[in-house]
Amino acid sequence: MKRYPQLFIARSRIHGLGLFAGEDIEWGRRLIEYQGEHLSAKEVRRRQKFYHSIGFTCLIEFNDGQGIDGAVGGNESRFINHSLQPNVGALREQDRRLVFYSLDDIDEGEELTFNYGFDPSKK
């Protein structure tokens, strides 16, 4: 089994801190699993209200309304910033696991970005 690539957190030009490639990464490579506290749909809705009020979120919501809060027990994946031209995609594995994959070749030092499906200009 191939290891995950080296990644590091640094200041982002997009927003605050970001997650960056610590080595050249080829297209289609498994990068990192999104980890955090698993939430019921009711708890996702409650936390969304709070996160919306502070303008920051680490919530990933599944189609059934349940989700993962990367701010609680999460890993470096929570620093992947939003972009409308992402270089990272996500696949749901098993029931409640979400894994990020490279959508393109990513150069060492390049920031990892994902389209979280929102418009940051609308708050």
XYZ file of C-alpha atoms in Angstrom:
123
model
C 0.000 0.000 0.000
C 1.332 3.436 -0.936
C 1.816 5.947 1.823
C 0.075 9.288 1.839
C 2.215 12.100 0.389
C 3.960 14.623 2.601
C 1.767 17.628 3.331
C 2.335 20.729 5.448
C 0.356 23.655 6.855
C 1.431 27.208 5.990
C 0.005 30.698 5.472
C -2.418 30.740 2.547
C -3.072 33.454 -0.033
C -6.689 32.215 -0.099
C -7.640 32.286 3.586
C -5.659 32.071 6.815
C -3.745 28.814 6.815
C -3.770 26.211 4.054
C -2.557 22.688 3.369
C 0.311 22.366 0.896
C 2.082 19.586 -1.002
C 5.408 18.656 0.602
C 6.411 16.747 -2.541
C 5.314 16.443 -6.166
C 1.994 14.581 -6.288
C 0.707 12.783 -9.363
C -2.889 12.857 -10.598
C -5.290 10.431 -8.879
C -3.250 9.984 -5.723
C -4.936 9.431 -2.377
C -3.943 12.430 -0.231
C -5.550 12.462 3.196
C -8.703 11.364 4.975
C -10.991 14.050 6.398
C -11.166 13.325 10.108
C -13.172 14.785 12.948
C -16.208 14.265 15.115
C -19.078 12.395 13.421
C -22.363 14.273 13.811
C -26.084 13.599 13.506
C -28.091 15.727 11.063
C -29.559 17.682 13.979
C -26.107 18.491 15.384
C -24.836 19.485 11.908
C -27.660 22.052 11.628
C -26.922 23.409 15.118
C -23.197 23.814 14.451
C -23.795 25.312 10.996
C -25.635 28.200 12.668
C -22.730 28.805 15.035
C -20.043 28.518 12.343
C -22.024 30.804 10.041
C -22.141 33.421 12.829
C -18.327 33.453 13.108
C -17.615 33.135 9.361
C -15.613 29.916 9.639
C -16.422 26.235 9.326
C -14.775 22.830 9.250
C -18.034 20.948 8.646
C -18.409 18.396 5.880
C -22.047 17.413 5.349
C -23.221 14.230 3.643
C -26.387 14.033 1.492
C -28.343 12.524 4.396
C -27.571 15.564 6.581
C -25.060 13.808 8.841
C -21.523 15.131 8.833
C -18.007 15.436 10.155
C -16.702 18.408 12.150
C -12.980 18.680 11.430
C -12.548 21.304 14.169
C -13.147 18.608 16.803
C -10.647 15.752 16.663
C -9.709 16.589 13.086
C -6.418 16.440 11.253
C -4.564 18.647 8.745
C -7.238 18.058 6.083
C -9.366 20.782 7.687
C -6.887 23.330 6.271
C -7.746 22.524 2.633
C -9.212 25.815 1.395
C -12.105 26.391 -1.006
C -11.568 27.078 -4.709
C -13.781 27.113 -7.777
C -10.789 25.621 -9.654
C -9.793 22.880 -7.192
C -6.856 20.513 -7.517
C -8.393 18.081 -4.989
C -11.580 16.016 -5.104
C -13.205 13.839 -2.448
C -14.657 10.349 -2.428
C -16.869 8.884 0.238
C -15.449 5.544 1.342
C -17.442 3.140 3.444
C -20.264 4.753 5.400
C -18.747 7.846 7.019
C -15.237 8.228 5.607
C -14.248 10.973 3.194
C -10.882 10.820 1.426
C -9.296 13.568 -0.668
C -7.606 12.697 -3.996
C -5.549 14.789 -6.404
C -7.492 15.890 -9.497
C -4.323 16.921 -11.312
C -0.573 16.778 -10.905
C 0.302 18.997 -7.933
C 3.739 20.556 -7.596
C 5.683 20.566 -4.341
C 4.747 23.728 -2.440
C 1.377 24.138 -4.191
C -1.688 24.696 -2.022
C -4.369 21.994 -1.986
C -7.844 23.317 -2.796
C -11.321 21.779 -2.908
C -14.680 23.048 -4.143
C -16.814 22.907 -1.008
C -19.880 23.958 -3.013
C -20.427 27.437 -1.611
C -19.907 31.017 -2.781
C -17.560 32.784 -0.330
C -18.754 36.193 -1.561
C -22.240 35.458 -0.118
C -22.294 35.504 3.661
